[in-house]
Amino acid sequence: MRLSVTEERGKSRDGTPTQLTQAHDEETTLRQLLMSLQKQVTVMSINLNAKLDELQRSDRQLETTVALCEIRSQLQELTKSVESCQSEVSEVKRDMVAIKQELDTVQQVKEEIEELREYVDRLEEQTHRRKLRLLEQGLTFFLSYTILASMLGMLQFGYNTGVINAPENNIETFMRDVYRDRYQKDLGEKSAKLLYSFAVSIFAIGGMIGGFSGGTVANKFGRKGGLLMNNVIGIGGACLMAFTKVCNSYEMLFVGRFVIGFNCGLNTSLVPMYISEIAPLNLRGGLGTVNQLAVTTGLLISQILGIDEILGTDDGWPILLGLAICPAVLQLILLPVCPESPRYLLITKQWEEEARKALRRLRASNQVEEDIEEMRAEQRAQQSESTVSMSELICSPTLRAPLIISVVMQLSQQLSGINAVFYYSTSLFVTSGLSAEIAKDMTIGIGAIMVIMTLVTLPLMDRMGRRTLHLYGLGGMFIFSIWITISFLIKEFFGYVQEMVDWMSYLSVVSTLMFVVFFALGPGSIPWLITAELFSQGPRPTAMSIAVLVNWLANFVVGIGFQPMQDSLENYTFLPFSLLLAIFWIFTYKKVPETKNKTFEEILVLFRNNNGRGSLRESRLYGSHGEGEGYSRARWNFPREQHVSPTY
């Protein structure tokens, strides 16, 4: 006859129009029952009158008794019908009361949703105003000083990456002499090259261990404290390399390269982390590029000092390697007056007043509430991940996507083939047909181009964005790696024509230099910067450790494997790098988000709500204009026309 109240609620619990329709149906059903009852009473009244008339006309007592029994049974039926109708009426009344209560609840929830929407709108407006104030912050003297002091760690990394290149022949000669003095026999050329390759690549082994330890050191000693402690290690490694020839032991060179590699590995983890945490929001990209500027400056210094006229001699190369002590000593002098990372002080150590003091010095202002609030927002956003172990980082669905991006970005830097150029550029240019002197000059040119292009990239980082520059860089490297291969092939096919050999030698040099230009444009600096940006304070040290470990592992693979690969592939040596560059370009285009002008909180929400880049094309949170707008709509998305009953 009608639906129960439970069924009515199940059909439409959150729509006021549907519930009113149900109530109207209940009223109609009740009216029909009353009309039916009225008809039954009318019929029974007619029957009863007929029976009474019949009894009045009849004198038989038996018939009278039967008629009275029928009347009694009909009266009983009538009584039952009346009772049934009364119970139906009572039940309908209860249903009407329940529906009214349900409508009151829906109205209350609607009012709560409106209040919540207004609150989120106010919060969004406050966040947007705070972000605009953060974007207005500028570069202060003390912030510049702190950046300069910290970037000496990356200068150390660049110097020791390139310093081993120019004195290759001198070091191999030294190894042969030591071997001859010890064993009274000559060391073969192939064995000497193998020992030299080991001296090159053991630097990367130390870097792997140092980089992997970066997260633990950063959490235990702080960013600044870890850098200060690391300089002691750097001084030790530089001394070992400086006294290699005095002690007539190439094993000391291996140990020194390993120790200085450990020092540089820690620097590659701690310095980007430190700079990204002290930099203002609108300058984070440009200041993050300072890391690469320091690396390229270190490379250029090592290449200039490594020429024959300065320290690229049999007597000068130990001094050249030992000069790695200078960045470590200089940082020990400059860094102590710099503050610890405010994010580390506030979020990790819970020292709010110390964080305020650090911010006042860095911003040269007492108005630091916007920075404090932004850090608190980051802290609230990642409270569930405040202490993240390596296994938790790898297994977390929210953190897995940025971790994969970070790892692939680091691989795109090291497996692009650039380290083959850094480590073996002199021999590479000689192979292409240049003289040894011109080859060394071209190697210095590589360092100079790296510095110039890094300076060009500084203002572009916060204008064009990280993702765009990385795509340009990878695409350019892919094109010119193909040209390097083509120049080698043409040189081989037309080797009998001297003019063609000379022309193709310079084509090879130009292709190599352009390869370096596009590396400096994107892959040189962005992997270090974006890895620090993709993670909030809790998982950042662990993520940096994993990313730096992968970077140094790839560095080691290229360092130890390039010469055997060159012997096997000859003119096709750069083709594997071309293939990898194409893969990295596709991955960056598909998966890597833009982090320009986004707070750490927004980047965390980006991955938590969307797990990557896909649906962010339609979100204002993803765009470069009005960041922060649309955040409440993205999270709540309550249409104002509907009555929604959310689950609390």
XYZ file of C-alpha atoms in Angstrom:
648
model
C 0.000 0.000 0.000
C 2.878 2.465 0.865
C 6.623 2.574 1.534
C 8.036 2.436 5.054
C 9.881 5.423 6.509
C 13.215 3.590 6.318
C 12.738 2.958 2.588
C 11.771 6.602 2.046
C 14.987 7.766 3.760
C 17.077 5.310 1.794
C 15.682 6.606 -1.458
C 16.378 10.273 -0.765
C 18.140 11.297 2.409
C 19.678 14.522 1.198
C 16.995 16.209 -0.921
C 14.235 18.366 0.594
C 11.903 18.247 -2.473
C 11.837 14.431 -2.442
C 10.958 14.260 1.256
C 8.056 16.709 0.770
C 6.753 14.475 -2.019
C 6.918 11.497 0.347
C 4.914 13.427 2.958
C 2.293 14.318 0.340
C 2.029 10.634 -0.640
C 1.458 9.725 3.031
C -1.372 12.254 3.294
C -3.007 10.956 0.103
C -2.819 7.369 1.369
C -4.407 8.369 4.673
C -7.238 10.170 2.862
C -7.891 7.082 0.733
C -8.020 4.873 3.847
C -10.558 7.162 5.513
C -12.733 7.240 2.376
C -12.563 3.446 2.189
C -13.570 3.185 5.822
C -16.464 5.594 5.254
C -17.712 3.486 2.349
C -17.516 0.326 4.470
C -19.494 1.983 7.290
C -22.110 3.204 4.779
C -22.481 -0.252 3.262
C -22.706 -1.909 6.666
C -25.279 0.675 7.797
C -27.415 -0.065 4.754
C -27.126 -3.817 5.393
C -27.969 -3.357 9.058
C -31.097 -1.320 8.274
C -32.160 -3.927 5.768
C -31.749 -6.682 8.331
C -33.716 -4.745 10.935
C -36.532 -4.148 8.473
C -36.546 -7.831 7.676
C -36.703 -8.727 11.385
C -39.615 -6.388 11.882
C -41.526 -8.144 9.102
C -40.595 -11.628 10.273
C -41.817 -13.434 13.357
C -39.428 -16.323 13.232
C -37.000 -16.328 16.122
C -34.349 -18.477 14.372
C -34.052 -16.098 11.503
C -33.810 -13.265 13.976
C -30.934 -14.960 15.799
C -29.043 -15.566 12.551
C -29.553 -12.018 11.471
C -28.302 -10.694 14.790
C -25.200 -12.908 14.511
C -24.490 -11.486 11.074
C -24.939 -7.991 12.418
C -22.565 -8.741 15.291
C -19.903 -10.132 12.926
C -20.210 -7.109 10.685
C -19.880 -4.834 13.691
C -16.703 -6.711 14.703
C -15.282 -6.263 11.223
C -16.179 -2.603 11.381
C -14.407 -2.318 14.751
C -11.273 -3.980 13.350
C -11.276 -1.672 10.338
C -11.582 1.350 12.607
C -8.720 0.105 14.816
C -6.553 -0.616 11.743
C -7.273 2.840 10.426
C -6.365 4.389 13.764
C -3.021 2.526 13.815
C -2.331 3.604 10.230
C -3.102 7.190 11.164
C -0.758 6.973 14.182
C 2.034 5.517 12.050
C 1.608 8.204 9.418
C 1.791 10.840 12.146
C 5.047 9.342 13.414
C 6.417 9.332 9.867
C 5.463 12.961 9.440
C 7.296 13.849 12.666
C 10.379 11.910 11.533
C 10.314 13.651 8.126
C 10.091 17.028 9.829
C 13.079 16.154 12.014
C 14.966 15.021 8.909
C 14.192 18.290 7.176
C 15.422 20.215 10.214
C 18.670 18.202 10.156
C 19.189 18.867 6.433
C 18.610 22.572 6.986
C 21.105 22.578 9.864
C 23.721 20.781 7.724
C 23.115 23.272 4.932
C 23.767 26.158 7.321
C 26.934 24.443 8.572
C 28.136 23.988 4.996
C 27.534 27.659 4.264
C 29.478 28.637 7.370
C 32.284 26.269 6.390
C 32.337 27.693 2.858
C 32.584 31.225 4.214
C 35.390 30.177 6.553
C 37.327 28.497 3.737
C 36.844 31.578 1.553
C 38.231 33.774 4.305
C 41.130 31.369 4.821
C 41.805 31.343 1.087
C 41.831 35.127 0.985
C 44.205 35.311 3.958
C 46.500 32.708 2.351
C 46.514 34.597 -0.925
C 47.350 37.901 0.797
C 50.100 36.193 2.796
C 51.547 34.666 -0.371
C 51.527 38.032 -2.129
C 53.499 39.496 0.774
C 55.943 36.571 0.554
C 56.380 37.225 -3.167
C 57.318 40.835 -2.396
C 60.352 39.867 -0.311
C 63.720 40.832 -1.737
C 67.375 39.890 -1.483
C 69.048 41.326 1.622
C 72.743 41.738 2.358
C 72.841 39.081 5.063
C 70.857 36.619 2.950
C 73.366 37.175 0.119
C 76.225 36.612 2.538
C 74.639 33.383 3.811
C 74.068 32.113 0.264
C 77.684 32.927 -0.641
C 79.038 31.142 2.428
C 76.926 28.033 1.865
C 77.576 27.782 -1.887
C 81.273 27.200 -1.186
C 80.271 23.588 -0.553
C 79.019 23.267 -4.131
C 82.103 25.079 -5.397
C 84.092 22.335 -3.679
C 82.030 19.770 -5.569
C 82.590 21.484 -8.932
C 86.308 21.955 -8.344
C 86.921 18.307 -7.491
C 84.752 17.115 -10.367
C 86.869 18.944 -12.944
C 90.303 19.044 -11.317
C 91.177 15.477 -12.303
C 90.640 16.156 -16.009
C 93.606 18.267 -17.164
C 96.464 16.446 -15.348
C 95.406 13.027 -16.700
C 98.751 12.349 -18.421
C 100.771 13.646 -15.450
C 98.906 11.401 -13.023
C 99.312 8.357 -15.266
C 103.045 9.095 -15.535
C 103.274 9.350 -11.742
C 101.520 5.987 -11.343
C 103.930 4.332 -13.790
C 106.917 5.795 -11.945
C 105.673 4.592 -8.558
C 104.919 1.150 -9.944
C 108.387 0.947 -11.523
C 110.078 1.982 -8.245
C 108.144 -0.623 -6.272
C 108.176 -3.620 -8.564
C 111.088 -2.859 -10.934
C 108.923 -3.316 -13.981
C 106.834 -1.080 -16.168
C 103.115 -0.589 -15.763
C 101.253 -1.117 -19.013
C 99.413 1.761 -20.648
C 96.056 0.008 -20.288
C 96.685 -0.680 -16.589
C 97.731 2.942 -16.036
C 94.494 4.152 -17.646
C 92.533 1.712 -15.474
C 94.180 3.089 -12.316
C 93.457 6.626 -13.471
C 89.805 5.695 -14.129
C 89.666 4.293 -10.600
C 91.026 7.591 -9.228
C 88.274 9.373 -11.176
C 85.422 7.086 -10.168
C 86.300 6.485 -6.495
C 85.381 10.138 -6.017
C 81.832 9.134 -6.944
C 81.863 6.185 -4.497
C 82.699 8.570 -1.664
C 80.019 10.916 -2.974
C 77.412 8.149 -2.862
C 78.137 7.384 0.773
C 78.305 11.058 1.713
C 75.117 11.937 -0.144
C 73.253 9.008 1.390
C 74.334 10.184 4.845
C 73.064 13.699 4.156
C 69.573 13.180 5.575
C 70.855 11.752 8.856
C 73.450 14.514 9.222
C 70.879 17.225 8.371
C 68.416 15.987 10.991
C 70.986 15.400 13.707
C 73.292 18.399 13.338
C 71.148 20.775 11.295
C 71.864 22.137 7.830
C 74.450 24.690 8.933
C 75.931 22.393 11.600
C 76.318 19.584 9.071
C 78.132 21.890 6.636
C 80.573 23.069 9.320
C 81.360 19.506 10.382
C 81.783 18.456 6.757
C 84.571 20.986 6.191
C 86.839 19.059 8.552
C 86.416 16.031 6.272
C 87.161 18.183 3.233
C 90.395 19.476 4.738
C 91.511 15.910 5.449
C 90.814 14.764 1.893
C 92.625 17.741 0.373
C 95.716 17.106 2.518
C 95.833 13.442 1.472
C 95.785 14.386 -2.217
C 98.340 17.176 -1.749
C 100.909 14.830 -0.170
C 100.408 11.986 -2.658
C 103.576 12.669 -4.610
C 105.650 13.494 -1.522
C 104.768 10.106 -0.044
C 105.237 8.409 -3.449
C 101.907 6.585 -3.043
C 99.063 6.599 -5.521
C 97.003 4.812 -2.850
C 96.954 8.130 -0.972
C 95.451 9.682 -4.084
C 92.697 7.050 -4.079
C 91.960 7.576 -0.365
C 92.076 11.353 -0.750
C 89.686 11.257 -3.708
C 87.354 8.997 -1.733
C 87.375 11.304 1.320
C 86.888 14.466 -0.735
C 84.115 12.614 -2.586
C 82.407 11.914 0.739
C 82.737 15.619 1.550
C 81.244 16.641 -1.797
C 78.429 14.106 -1.450
C 77.392 15.646 1.862
C 77.592 19.088 0.295
C 75.309 18.112 -2.588
C 72.708 17.027 -0.048
C 73.075 19.783 2.567
C 73.662 22.908 0.458
C 70.541 22.726 -1.799
C 68.462 21.858 1.266
C 69.847 24.801 3.236
C 69.456 27.331 0.412
C 65.902 26.238 -0.465
C 64.857 26.592 3.187
C 66.285 30.076 3.762
C 65.356 31.574 0.362
C 62.227 33.757 -0.024
C 59.443 32.195 -2.064
C 59.868 34.447 -5.118
C 63.666 33.997 -5.182
C 63.852 30.280 -4.458
C 64.370 29.309 -8.103
C 67.063 31.887 -8.794
C 68.892 31.270 -5.530
C 68.616 27.525 -6.092
C 70.442 28.038 -9.376
C 73.306 29.541 -7.360
C 74.186 25.919 -6.525
C 74.945 25.265 -10.169
C 76.748 28.594 -10.490
C 79.063 27.503 -7.676
C 79.603 24.109 -9.336
C 80.434 25.653 -12.704
C 82.691 28.250 -11.084
C 84.565 25.452 -9.325
C 84.878 23.595 -12.622
C 86.222 26.668 -14.398
C 88.745 27.405 -11.646
C 90.042 23.829 -11.726
C 90.348 23.913 -15.520
C 92.210 27.229 -15.546
C 94.591 26.154 -12.793
C 95.124 22.857 -14.588
C 96.721 24.292 -17.725
C 100.430 23.634 -18.294
C 101.446 27.212 -17.637
C 100.034 27.145 -14.091
C 99.691 23.823 -12.246
C 99.180 21.277 -15.017
C 102.752 19.976 -14.672
C 104.427 16.969 -13.082
C 105.325 19.019 -10.038
C 102.196 21.161 -9.884
C 99.340 18.643 -10.067
C 99.520 17.610 -6.343
C 99.155 21.303 -5.424
C 96.271 21.532 -7.897
C 94.467 18.684 -6.117
C 95.412 19.987 -2.681
C 93.860 23.409 -3.351
C 90.544 21.752 -2.497
C 91.416 22.802 1.053
C 90.626 26.450 0.213
C 86.797 26.232 -0.082
C 86.647 24.178 3.138
C 88.766 26.626 5.130
C 86.938 29.628 3.696
C 83.568 28.168 4.619
C 84.779 27.432 8.139
C 85.572 31.140 8.436
C 82.403 32.566 6.840
C 79.605 30.185 7.835
C 79.626 30.387 11.677
C 77.985 33.840 11.679
C 75.148 32.593 9.459
C 71.893 31.395 11.075
C 70.597 27.860 11.056
C 67.720 27.098 8.678
C 64.534 28.672 10.163
C 62.468 25.739 8.898
C 64.738 23.299 10.678
C 64.506 25.350 13.875
C 60.714 25.726 13.793
C 59.444 22.492 12.271
C 62.094 19.953 13.269
C 63.348 21.378 16.576
C 60.180 23.301 17.614
C 62.283 26.363 18.516
C 59.973 29.118 17.351
C 61.819 32.056 18.918
C 65.143 30.906 17.427
C 63.437 30.600 14.038
C 62.114 34.168 14.390
C 65.592 35.477 15.181
C 67.045 33.696 12.157
C 64.322 35.083 9.892
C 64.773 38.633 11.189
C 68.461 38.471 10.273
C 67.865 36.903 6.866
C 64.977 39.221 5.893
C 66.479 42.332 7.564
C 63.026 43.018 9.001
C 60.996 42.376 12.134
C 57.930 41.555 10.023
C 58.389 37.816 9.665
C 54.892 36.593 10.535
C 54.135 35.658 6.924
C 57.174 33.354 6.851
C 56.292 31.866 10.244
C 52.714 31.232 9.162
C 53.853 29.658 5.901
C 56.118 27.312 7.853
C 53.271 26.448 10.217
C 51.051 25.691 7.226
C 53.728 23.360 5.887
C 54.015 21.773 9.313
C 50.244 21.211 9.514
C 50.160 19.808 5.999
C 52.829 17.197 6.720
C 52.203 16.371 10.384
C 51.287 12.809 9.481
C 54.709 12.492 7.818
C 56.760 14.428 10.378
C 59.123 11.529 10.977
C 59.583 9.588 7.767
C 61.897 6.614 7.515
C 63.278 5.431 4.208
C 60.845 2.510 3.975
C 57.894 4.796 4.803
C 59.032 7.277 2.173
C 59.219 4.574 -0.488
C 55.884 2.974 0.501
C 53.869 6.181 0.998
C 51.394 6.660 -1.906
C 51.554 10.443 -1.469
C 55.354 10.611 -1.434
C 56.054 7.924 -4.035
C 55.290 10.165 -7.016
C 57.614 13.041 -5.987
C 60.299 10.506 -5.041
C 60.164 8.889 -8.489
C 60.297 12.329 -10.107
C 63.307 13.297 -7.980
C 65.181 10.096 -8.828
C 64.514 10.386 -12.566
C 65.504 14.058 -12.534
C 68.834 13.156 -10.920
C 69.348 10.413 -13.501
C 68.559 12.882 -16.276
C 71.458 15.002 -15.045
C 74.091 12.287 -14.717
C 73.082 9.907 -17.534
C 72.795 12.744 -20.038
C 76.475 12.272 -20.902
C 77.663 15.510 -19.370
C 80.095 13.831 -16.978
C 81.728 12.123 -19.922
C 82.449 15.642 -21.161
C 83.621 16.881 -17.744
C 85.894 13.922 -16.989
C 87.227 13.191 -20.466
C 86.712 16.370 -22.500
C 90.448 16.811 -23.167
C 90.869 13.293 -24.590
C 87.501 13.641 -26.378
C 88.698 16.750 -28.202
C 92.019 15.085 -29.042
C 90.077 12.148 -30.510
C 88.072 14.554 -32.666
C 91.307 15.768 -34.240
C 92.448 18.743 -32.163
C 95.946 19.147 -30.761
C 96.509 18.602 -27.050
C 97.018 22.341 -26.422
C 93.827 23.360 -28.224
C 91.952 20.528 -26.501
C 92.909 21.924 -23.085
C 91.823 25.402 -24.190
C 88.465 23.992 -25.310
C 88.087 22.309 -21.922
C 88.502 25.716 -20.280
C 85.919 27.011 -22.741
C 83.476 24.407 -21.448
C 83.897 25.742 -17.925
C 83.484 29.351 -19.073
C 80.313 28.514 -21.020
C 78.894 26.722 -17.981
C 79.420 29.802 -15.813
C 77.955 32.193 -18.407
C 74.904 30.026 -19.084
C 74.249 29.527 -15.388
C 74.232 33.308 -14.943
C 71.783 33.537 -17.861
C 69.575 30.901 -16.227
C 69.379 32.741 -12.878
C 66.616 35.210 -13.880
C 64.899 32.667 -16.143
C 64.313 30.139 -13.356
C 61.534 32.175 -11.690
C 60.141 33.472 -14.985
C 59.961 30.468 -17.301
C 59.744 27.825 -14.594
C 61.696 24.693 -13.744
C 59.825 22.263 -15.976
C 60.034 24.441 -19.097
C 63.777 25.036 -18.757
C 64.415 21.354 -18.109
C 62.520 20.413 -21.279
C 64.514 22.948 -23.317
C 67.760 21.672 -21.826
C 67.065 17.996 -22.457
C 65.799 18.688 -25.979
C 68.889 20.694 -26.907
C 71.230 18.078 -25.455
C 69.436 15.368 -27.426
C 69.874 17.274 -30.708
C 73.561 18.059 -30.194
C 74.417 14.575 -28.925
C 73.207 13.380 -32.333
C 75.405 16.012 -33.983
C 78.435 14.852 -31.994
C 77.879 11.324 -33.288
C 77.399 12.594 -36.865
C 80.627 14.605 -36.684
C 82.565 11.526 -35.544
C 81.093 9.419 -38.353
C 81.817 11.997 -41.065
C 85.368 12.372 -39.750
C 85.855 8.614 -40.129
C 84.322 8.402 -43.619
C 86.217 11.415 -44.969
C 89.406 10.983 -42.942
C 91.557 11.065 -46.078
C 90.491 14.670 -46.856
C 92.437 16.963 -44.532
C 90.126 19.934 -45.045
C 87.119 17.772 -44.133
C 88.923 16.498 -41.018
C 89.634 20.042 -39.836
C 86.076 21.161 -40.536
C 84.501 18.190 -38.756
C 86.856 18.631 -35.788
C 85.460 22.083 -35.205
C 81.906 20.842 -35.810
C 82.506 18.279 -33.067
C 83.814 21.005 -30.747
C 80.839 23.307 -31.453
C 78.385 20.443 -30.920
C 80.070 19.576 -27.624
C 79.992 23.198 -26.470
C 76.293 23.531 -27.382
C 75.667 20.259 -25.569
C 77.149 21.939 -22.475
C 75.094 25.128 -23.069
C 71.799 23.241 -22.949
C 72.966 21.244 -19.941
C 73.562 24.493 -18.055
C 70.138 25.771 -19.149
C 68.180 23.060 -17.343
C 69.588 19.697 -16.212
C 72.605 21.311 -14.568
C 70.725 23.011 -11.732
C 67.064 21.991 -11.748
C 67.397 18.420 -10.339
C 69.092 19.759 -7.180
C 66.495 22.519 -6.812
C 63.341 20.569 -7.553
C 64.240 17.667 -5.263
C 64.351 20.062 -2.315
C 61.088 21.703 -3.453
C 58.972 18.572 -3.942
C 59.100 17.500 -0.279
C 57.969 19.083 2.962
C 60.176 19.408 6.022
C 59.622 15.897 7.406
C 60.514 13.706 4.401
C 62.868 16.223 2.729
C 66.183 15.018 4.297
C 65.451 11.353 3.563
C 64.321 12.155 0.020
C 67.442 14.234 -0.586
C 69.569 11.331 0.640
C 67.977 8.913 -1.818
C 68.142 11.379 -4.709
C 71.784 12.263 -4.056
C 72.682 8.576 -3.709
C 71.137 7.915 -7.129
C 72.949 10.942 -8.567
C 76.337 9.797 -7.352
C 75.687 6.188 -8.346
C 74.962 7.325 -11.893
C 78.031 9.578 -11.684
C 80.146 6.548 -10.776
C 78.679 4.418 -13.570
C 79.493 7.085 -16.177
C 82.955 7.757 -14.722
C 84.029 4.110 -14.678
C 82.174 3.003 -17.783
C 82.709 5.766 -20.323
C 86.153 4.726 -21.511
C 85.201 1.019 -21.973
C 82.038 2.175 -23.731
C 84.114 4.472 -25.919
C 86.422 1.575 -26.822
C 83.439 -0.623 -27.718
C 81.176 1.862 -29.509
C 83.883 4.200 -30.874
C 82.074 6.794 -33.008
C 78.675 5.773 -31.612
C 79.646 6.502 -28.008
C 77.023 9.230 -27.514
C 74.084 7.294 -28.992
C 73.130 5.624 -25.659
C 73.064 9.102 -24.105
C 70.825 10.302 -26.956
C 68.340 7.510 -26.265
C 68.319 8.253 -22.529
C 67.845 11.978 -23.180
C 64.766 11.220 -25.285
C 63.324 9.050 -22.501
C 63.996 11.727 -19.874
C 62.364 14.402 -22.058
C 59.180 12.323 -22.395
C 59.099 11.628 -18.650
C 59.539 15.322 -17.814
C 56.777 16.319 -20.232
C 54.350 13.715 -18.866
C 55.065 13.608 -15.142
C 57.031 16.576 -13.793
C 54.916 19.427 -12.327
C 55.803 23.103 -12.302
C 56.866 24.316 -8.835
C 57.509 27.970 -9.700
C 56.090 30.401 -7.100
C 54.471 27.625 -5.070
C 54.829 27.237 -1.337
C 55.915 23.903 0.095
C 52.338 23.484 1.368
C 50.877 23.940 -2.130
C 53.352 21.474 -3.632
C 52.407 18.920 -0.961
C 48.685 19.426 -1.704
C 49.457 19.102 -5.419
C 50.639 15.513 -4.980
C 48.263 14.589 -2.161
C 45.119 15.584 -4.065
C 46.169 14.772 -7.601
C 49.129 12.370 -7.383
C 50.915 14.206 -10.119
C 50.276 16.553 -12.945
C 47.280 15.227 -14.837
C 44.195 16.987 -13.488
C 46.071 20.096 -12.454
C 45.730 21.600 -15.913
C 42.257 22.771 -14.917
C 43.234 23.919 -11.431
C 44.278 27.475 -10.670
C 46.574 26.012 -8.046
C 48.723 24.667 -10.883
C 48.939 27.874 -12.873
C 51.375 30.704 -12.487
C 48.662 33.278 -11.829
C 46.687 33.443 -8.645
C 48.375 30.554 -6.907
C 46.449 29.654 -3.851
C 43.111 30.570 -5.429
C 40.734 27.718 -5.958
C 42.232 25.760 -3.099
C 39.033 25.640 -1.077
C 36.969 24.757 -4.150
C 39.412 22.000 -5.052
C 39.127 20.506 -1.597
C 35.398 20.990 -0.845
C 33.736 21.557 -4.234
C 30.302 22.186 -2.754
C 27.773 23.266 -5.392
C 25.584 25.933 -3.899
C 22.418 24.701 -5.624
C 22.415 21.266 -3.981
C 21.750 20.242 -0.424
C 24.666 18.064 0.595
C 24.826 15.882 3.661
C 28.582 15.241 4.146
C 29.992 12.512 6.319
C 31.773 13.821 9.406
